[in-house]
XYZ file of C-alpha atoms in Angstrom:
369
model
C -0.361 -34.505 85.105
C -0.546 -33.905 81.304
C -4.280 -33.151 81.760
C -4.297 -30.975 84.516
C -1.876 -28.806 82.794
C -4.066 -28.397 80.337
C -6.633 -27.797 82.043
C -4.738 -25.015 83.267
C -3.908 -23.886 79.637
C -5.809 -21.123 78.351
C -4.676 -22.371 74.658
C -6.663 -25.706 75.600
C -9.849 -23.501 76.174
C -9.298 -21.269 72.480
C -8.984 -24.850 70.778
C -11.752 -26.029 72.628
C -13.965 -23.260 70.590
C -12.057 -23.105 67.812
C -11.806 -26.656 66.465
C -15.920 -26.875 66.681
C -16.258 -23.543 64.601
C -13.679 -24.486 62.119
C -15.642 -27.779 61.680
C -18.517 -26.469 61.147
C -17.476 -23.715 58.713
C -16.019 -26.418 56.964
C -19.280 -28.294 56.718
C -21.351 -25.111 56.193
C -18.910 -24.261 53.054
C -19.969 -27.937 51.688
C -23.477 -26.953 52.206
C -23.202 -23.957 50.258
C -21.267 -26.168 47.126
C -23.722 -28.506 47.309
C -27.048 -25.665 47.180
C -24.897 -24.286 43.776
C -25.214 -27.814 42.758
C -28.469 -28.304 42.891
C -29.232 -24.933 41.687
C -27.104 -25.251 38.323
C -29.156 -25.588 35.397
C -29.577 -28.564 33.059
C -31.726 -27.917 30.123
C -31.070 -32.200 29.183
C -32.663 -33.031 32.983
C -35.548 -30.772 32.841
C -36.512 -31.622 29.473
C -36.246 -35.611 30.124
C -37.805 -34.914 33.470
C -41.277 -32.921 32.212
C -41.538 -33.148 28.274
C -45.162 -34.872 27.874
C -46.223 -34.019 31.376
C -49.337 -32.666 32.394
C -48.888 -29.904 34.708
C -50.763 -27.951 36.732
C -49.568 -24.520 37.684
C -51.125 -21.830 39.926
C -50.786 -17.986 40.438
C -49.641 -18.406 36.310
C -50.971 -14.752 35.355
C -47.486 -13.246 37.135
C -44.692 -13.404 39.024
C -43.433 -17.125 39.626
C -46.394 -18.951 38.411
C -46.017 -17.284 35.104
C -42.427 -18.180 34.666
C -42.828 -21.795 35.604
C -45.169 -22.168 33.068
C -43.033 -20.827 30.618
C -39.783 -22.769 31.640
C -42.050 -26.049 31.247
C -43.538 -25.341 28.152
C -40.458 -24.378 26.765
C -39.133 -28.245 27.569
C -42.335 -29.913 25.707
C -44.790 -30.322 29.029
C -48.713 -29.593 29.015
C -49.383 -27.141 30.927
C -52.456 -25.496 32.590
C -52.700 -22.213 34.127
C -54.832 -21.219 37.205
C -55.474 -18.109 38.069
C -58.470 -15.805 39.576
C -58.816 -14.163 35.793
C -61.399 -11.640 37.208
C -59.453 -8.342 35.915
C -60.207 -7.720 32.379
C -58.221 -4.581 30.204
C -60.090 -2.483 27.237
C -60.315 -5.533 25.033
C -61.959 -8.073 27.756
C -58.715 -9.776 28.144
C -57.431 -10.732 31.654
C -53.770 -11.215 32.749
C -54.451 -15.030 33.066
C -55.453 -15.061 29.179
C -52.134 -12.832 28.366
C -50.236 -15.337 30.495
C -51.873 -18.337 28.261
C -50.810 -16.337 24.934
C -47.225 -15.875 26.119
C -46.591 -19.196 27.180
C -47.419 -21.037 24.297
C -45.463 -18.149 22.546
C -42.524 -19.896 24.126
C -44.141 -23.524 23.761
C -41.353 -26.205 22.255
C -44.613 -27.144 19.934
C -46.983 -25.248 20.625
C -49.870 -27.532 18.172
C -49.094 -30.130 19.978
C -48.684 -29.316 23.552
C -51.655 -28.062 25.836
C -51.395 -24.945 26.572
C -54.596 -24.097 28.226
C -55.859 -21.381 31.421
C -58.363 -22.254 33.945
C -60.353 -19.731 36.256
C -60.358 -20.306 39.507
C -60.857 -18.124 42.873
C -58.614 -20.500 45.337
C -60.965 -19.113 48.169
C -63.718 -20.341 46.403
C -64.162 -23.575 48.316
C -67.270 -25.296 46.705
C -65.716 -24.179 43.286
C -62.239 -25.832 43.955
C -64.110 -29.478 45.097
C -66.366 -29.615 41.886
C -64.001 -28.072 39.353
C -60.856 -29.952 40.032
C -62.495 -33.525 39.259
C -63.670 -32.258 36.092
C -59.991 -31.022 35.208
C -58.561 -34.563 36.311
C -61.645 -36.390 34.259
C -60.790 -33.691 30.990
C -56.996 -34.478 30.775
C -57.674 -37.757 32.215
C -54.780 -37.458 35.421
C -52.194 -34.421 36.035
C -48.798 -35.644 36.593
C -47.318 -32.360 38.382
C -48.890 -29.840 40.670
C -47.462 -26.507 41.735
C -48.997 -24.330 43.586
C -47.233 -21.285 43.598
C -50.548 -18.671 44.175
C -50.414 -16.444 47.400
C -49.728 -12.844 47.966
C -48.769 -10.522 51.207
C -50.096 -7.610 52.804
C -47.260 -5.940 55.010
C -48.022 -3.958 58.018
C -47.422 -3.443 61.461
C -50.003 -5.733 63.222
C -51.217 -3.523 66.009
C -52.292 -0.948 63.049
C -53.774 -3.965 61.218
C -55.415 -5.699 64.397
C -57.524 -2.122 64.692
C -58.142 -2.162 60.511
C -59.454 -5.784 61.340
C -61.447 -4.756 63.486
C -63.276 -2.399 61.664
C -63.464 -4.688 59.179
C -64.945 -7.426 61.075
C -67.899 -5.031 62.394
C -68.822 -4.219 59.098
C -68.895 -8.012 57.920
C -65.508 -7.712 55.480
C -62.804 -10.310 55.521
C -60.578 -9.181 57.643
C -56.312 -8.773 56.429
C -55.776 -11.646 58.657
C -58.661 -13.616 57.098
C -57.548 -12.901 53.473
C -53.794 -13.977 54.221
C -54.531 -17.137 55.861
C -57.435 -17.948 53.351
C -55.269 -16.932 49.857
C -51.813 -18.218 51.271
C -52.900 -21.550 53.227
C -56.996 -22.720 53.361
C -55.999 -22.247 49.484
C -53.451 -24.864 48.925
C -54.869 -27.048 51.440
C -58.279 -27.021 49.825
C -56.932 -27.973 46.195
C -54.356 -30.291 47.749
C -57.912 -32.228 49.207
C -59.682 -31.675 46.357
C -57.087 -33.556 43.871
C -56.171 -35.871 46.967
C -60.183 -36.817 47.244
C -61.271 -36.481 43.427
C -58.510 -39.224 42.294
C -59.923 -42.092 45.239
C -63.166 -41.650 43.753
C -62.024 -41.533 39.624
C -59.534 -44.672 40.744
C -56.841 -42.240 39.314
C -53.270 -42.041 40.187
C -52.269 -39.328 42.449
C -49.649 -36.674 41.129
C -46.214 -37.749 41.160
C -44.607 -34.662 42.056
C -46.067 -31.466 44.092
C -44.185 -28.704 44.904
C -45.966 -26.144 47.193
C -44.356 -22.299 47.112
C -43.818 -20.906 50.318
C -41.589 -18.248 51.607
C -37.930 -17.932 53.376
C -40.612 -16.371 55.799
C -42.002 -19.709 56.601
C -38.347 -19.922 58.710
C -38.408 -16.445 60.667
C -40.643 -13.930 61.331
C -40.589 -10.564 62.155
C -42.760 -7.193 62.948
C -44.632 -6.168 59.501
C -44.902 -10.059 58.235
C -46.745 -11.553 61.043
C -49.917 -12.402 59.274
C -48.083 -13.384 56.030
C -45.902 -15.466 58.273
C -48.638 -17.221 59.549
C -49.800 -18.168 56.690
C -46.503 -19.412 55.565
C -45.607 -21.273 58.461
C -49.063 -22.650 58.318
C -48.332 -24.356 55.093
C -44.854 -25.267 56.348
C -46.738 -27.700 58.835
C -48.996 -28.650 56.629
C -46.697 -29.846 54.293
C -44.093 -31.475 56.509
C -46.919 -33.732 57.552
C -48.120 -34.572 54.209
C -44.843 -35.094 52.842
C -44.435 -37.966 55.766
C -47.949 -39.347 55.556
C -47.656 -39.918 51.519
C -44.545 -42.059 52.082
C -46.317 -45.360 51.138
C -47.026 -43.404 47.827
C -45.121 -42.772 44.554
C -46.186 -38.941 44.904
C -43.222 -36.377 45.220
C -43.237 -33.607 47.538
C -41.419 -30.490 48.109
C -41.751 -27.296 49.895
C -40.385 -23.822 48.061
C -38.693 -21.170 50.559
C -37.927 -18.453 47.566
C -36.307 -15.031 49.567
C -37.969 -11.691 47.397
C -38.432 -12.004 43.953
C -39.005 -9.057 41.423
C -43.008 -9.445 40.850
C -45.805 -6.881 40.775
C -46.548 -8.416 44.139
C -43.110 -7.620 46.062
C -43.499 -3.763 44.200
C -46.718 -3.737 45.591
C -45.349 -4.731 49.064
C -42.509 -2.190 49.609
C -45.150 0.616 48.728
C -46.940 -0.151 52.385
C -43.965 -1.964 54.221
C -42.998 -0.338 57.139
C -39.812 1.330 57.631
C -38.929 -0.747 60.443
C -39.137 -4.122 58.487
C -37.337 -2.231 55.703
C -34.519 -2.015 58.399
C -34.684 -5.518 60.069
C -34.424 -6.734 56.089
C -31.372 -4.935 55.044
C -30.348 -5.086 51.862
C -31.205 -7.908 49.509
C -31.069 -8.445 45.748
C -34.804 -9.090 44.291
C -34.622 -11.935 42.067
C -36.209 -12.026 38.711
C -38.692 -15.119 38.693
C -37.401 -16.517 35.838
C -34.286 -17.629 37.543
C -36.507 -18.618 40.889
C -38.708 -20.615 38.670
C -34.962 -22.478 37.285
C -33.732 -23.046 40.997
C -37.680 -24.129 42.170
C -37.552 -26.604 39.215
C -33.821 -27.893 39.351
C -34.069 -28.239 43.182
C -37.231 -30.614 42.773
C -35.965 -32.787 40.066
C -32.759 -33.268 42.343
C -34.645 -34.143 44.950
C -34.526 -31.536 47.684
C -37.346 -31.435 50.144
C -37.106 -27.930 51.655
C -35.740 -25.568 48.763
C -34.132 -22.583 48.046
C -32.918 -20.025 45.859
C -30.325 -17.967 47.362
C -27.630 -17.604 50.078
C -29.313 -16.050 52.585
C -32.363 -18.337 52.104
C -30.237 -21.639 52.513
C -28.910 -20.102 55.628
C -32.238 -19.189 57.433
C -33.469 -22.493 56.142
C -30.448 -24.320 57.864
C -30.662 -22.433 60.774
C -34.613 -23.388 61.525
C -34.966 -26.820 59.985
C -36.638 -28.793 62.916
C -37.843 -32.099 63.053
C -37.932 -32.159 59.090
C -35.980 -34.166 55.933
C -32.669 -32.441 55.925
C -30.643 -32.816 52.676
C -26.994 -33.180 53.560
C -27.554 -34.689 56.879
C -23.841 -34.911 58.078
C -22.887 -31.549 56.799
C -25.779 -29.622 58.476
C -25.357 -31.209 62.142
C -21.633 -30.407 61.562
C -22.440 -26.688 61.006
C -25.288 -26.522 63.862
C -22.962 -24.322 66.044
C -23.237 -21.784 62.892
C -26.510 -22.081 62.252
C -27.260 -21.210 65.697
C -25.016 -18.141 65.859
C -27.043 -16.897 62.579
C -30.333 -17.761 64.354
C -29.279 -15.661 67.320
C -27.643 -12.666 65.679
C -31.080 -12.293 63.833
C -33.259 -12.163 66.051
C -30.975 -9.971 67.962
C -30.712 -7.648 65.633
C -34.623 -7.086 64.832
C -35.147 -7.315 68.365
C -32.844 -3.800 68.597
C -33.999 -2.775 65.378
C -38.115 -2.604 66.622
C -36.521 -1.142 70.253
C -34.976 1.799 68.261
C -37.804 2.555 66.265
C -40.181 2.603 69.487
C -37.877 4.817 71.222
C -38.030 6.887 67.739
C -41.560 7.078 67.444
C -42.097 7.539 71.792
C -39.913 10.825 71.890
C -41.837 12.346 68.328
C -44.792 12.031 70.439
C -43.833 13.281 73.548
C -42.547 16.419 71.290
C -45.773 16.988 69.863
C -47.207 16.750 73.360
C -44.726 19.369 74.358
């Protein structure tokens, strides 16, 4: 009698809803404690954790690359910079040998540490499997890897699939080519070629790597398609490696950094449409010397999948899959969250491309008028 009265209850049906929701904004507000945790700073683990390493670090002539390098030379580690180096100024300098000079500017001992740049096109595919053993052989093993090289090319794909085109009649890589060749063939090519070169030198693999995606290898979204791609490209790769390297002392961890204030994003919102300007909305631009501190801090506290803001951690938790979760109980808790945020996302660009077709329909059918 009890039950079917409640049954009857409306009140039953509002705590039926509510209870879940208030659990899981309970757990999601843990989450969010424990991401601040991780993020905070310790210049005692860092320096413990890297001082005497040798570390490899790619895209170092700007942005994030360049900022890692710095952080871990500041904290005593050996560090090499990769980078294309084919620009060159008025006195034959590139950015990668600027880079070189202002990290071991910032070195903790600069005659002591290695502080050193290395040229290399991460397209180049014979280059990468012939220079890399000679690297391993010349500082005899690399401890860390981090590949943080990549760039994007925003754009609305139907006006890049006929720019592709074009392209791929006259014999030119193609936008879709370059993205998918720079932001994944790229790191899967050096992860095989240091994978490969230590089997046959007998040397130990790397103990840690941390590959740099995107909070784009979680959702995508008209004008990021191809650089989404790529991203969640390397999101698969990765997963998988991280589960077949088990059996292996080797560290790995995948980067999903939201927009950070490099040349690169400047150089994106000059050709991003206005559309993915809208389905964006406003976000804060983080300088990459406090991405590089949250990349960094997140790895050395053992996070698989990390990130470096709010937004970020929510996208991540919202589209995590079949992958390593870090606060297992607390995330499953919050699922009926993370699946509102999924939906009100993707509802929201959905309506956000409708209204800009609509837009751009009745400016034609004025001109036609």
């Amino acid at each position: 009698m009890l039950f079917e009265n409640q049954l009857t209850d409306f009140r039953f049906y509002i705590l039926l809803v509510l209870v879940p929701l208030l659990i899981a904004g309970i757990a999601y507000g843990l989450i969010f404690i424990f991401f601040f945790i991780s993020r905070r700073f310790s210049p005692s683990l860092i320096a413990e954790s890297v001082e005497g390493k040798k570390i490899i670090v790619t895209g170092a002539s700007s942005g994030l690359g360049k900022s890692t390098a710095k952080l871990l030379a500041q904290f005593g580690a050996n560090v090499i910079l990769i980078a294309r180096g084919q620009d060159s100024d008025a006195n034959g300098k590139s950015r990668l040998d600027y880079a070189v000079e202002e990290v071991k500017a910032c070195a903790k001992d600069p005659e002591k540490q290695i502080i050193e740049g290395f040229k290399l096109d991460l397209k180049d595919r014979e280059k990468i499997f012939l220079e890399i053993p000679s690297l391993l052989t010349k500082y005899n093993g690399i401890d860390w890897v981090i590949l943080s090289h990549g760039f994007s090319s925003p754009g609305e794909f139907l006006n890049q699939s006929i720019q592709d085109a074009e392209a791929t009649i006259a014999g030119k890589e193609t936008i879709m080519e370059n993205l998918i060749n720079s932001n994944l063939l790229g790191s899967i090519r050096i992860t095989e070629a240091f994978f490969s070169s230590c089997q046959k030198l007998k040397m130990e693999f790397p103990e840690r790597i941390i590959f740099v995606a995107s909070v784009l290898a979680t959702v995508s979204f008209s004008g990021y398609i191809g650089y989404c791609a790529s991203k969640y490209g390397l999101r698969g790769f990765v997963d998988g490696l991280r589960n077949e390297l088990i059996p292996y002392k080797t560290k790995i961890h995948l980067y999903l950094p939201g927009n950070m204030d490099t040349p690169m994003f400047r150089n994106e919102n000059k050709i991003k449409p206005a559309c993915t300007f809208e389905i964006e909305g406003p976000s804060k631009a983080l300088h990459p010397d406090e991405c590089a501190r949250c990349m960094i801090m997140g790895a050395l506290r053992d996070r698989y999948y990390i990130t470096n803001d709010v937004v970020s951690e929510m996208l991540r938790n919202a589209s995590q899959g079949f992958n390593k979760r870090t606060n297992v109980v607390f995330e499953v808790l919050a699922s009926p969250i993370s699946a509102i945020v999924d939906e009100v996302f993707i509802r929201d660009a959905d309506n956000v491309v409708a209204k800009f077709y609509d837009k751009e329909k009745n400016k034609q059918a004025k001109k036609n008028d």
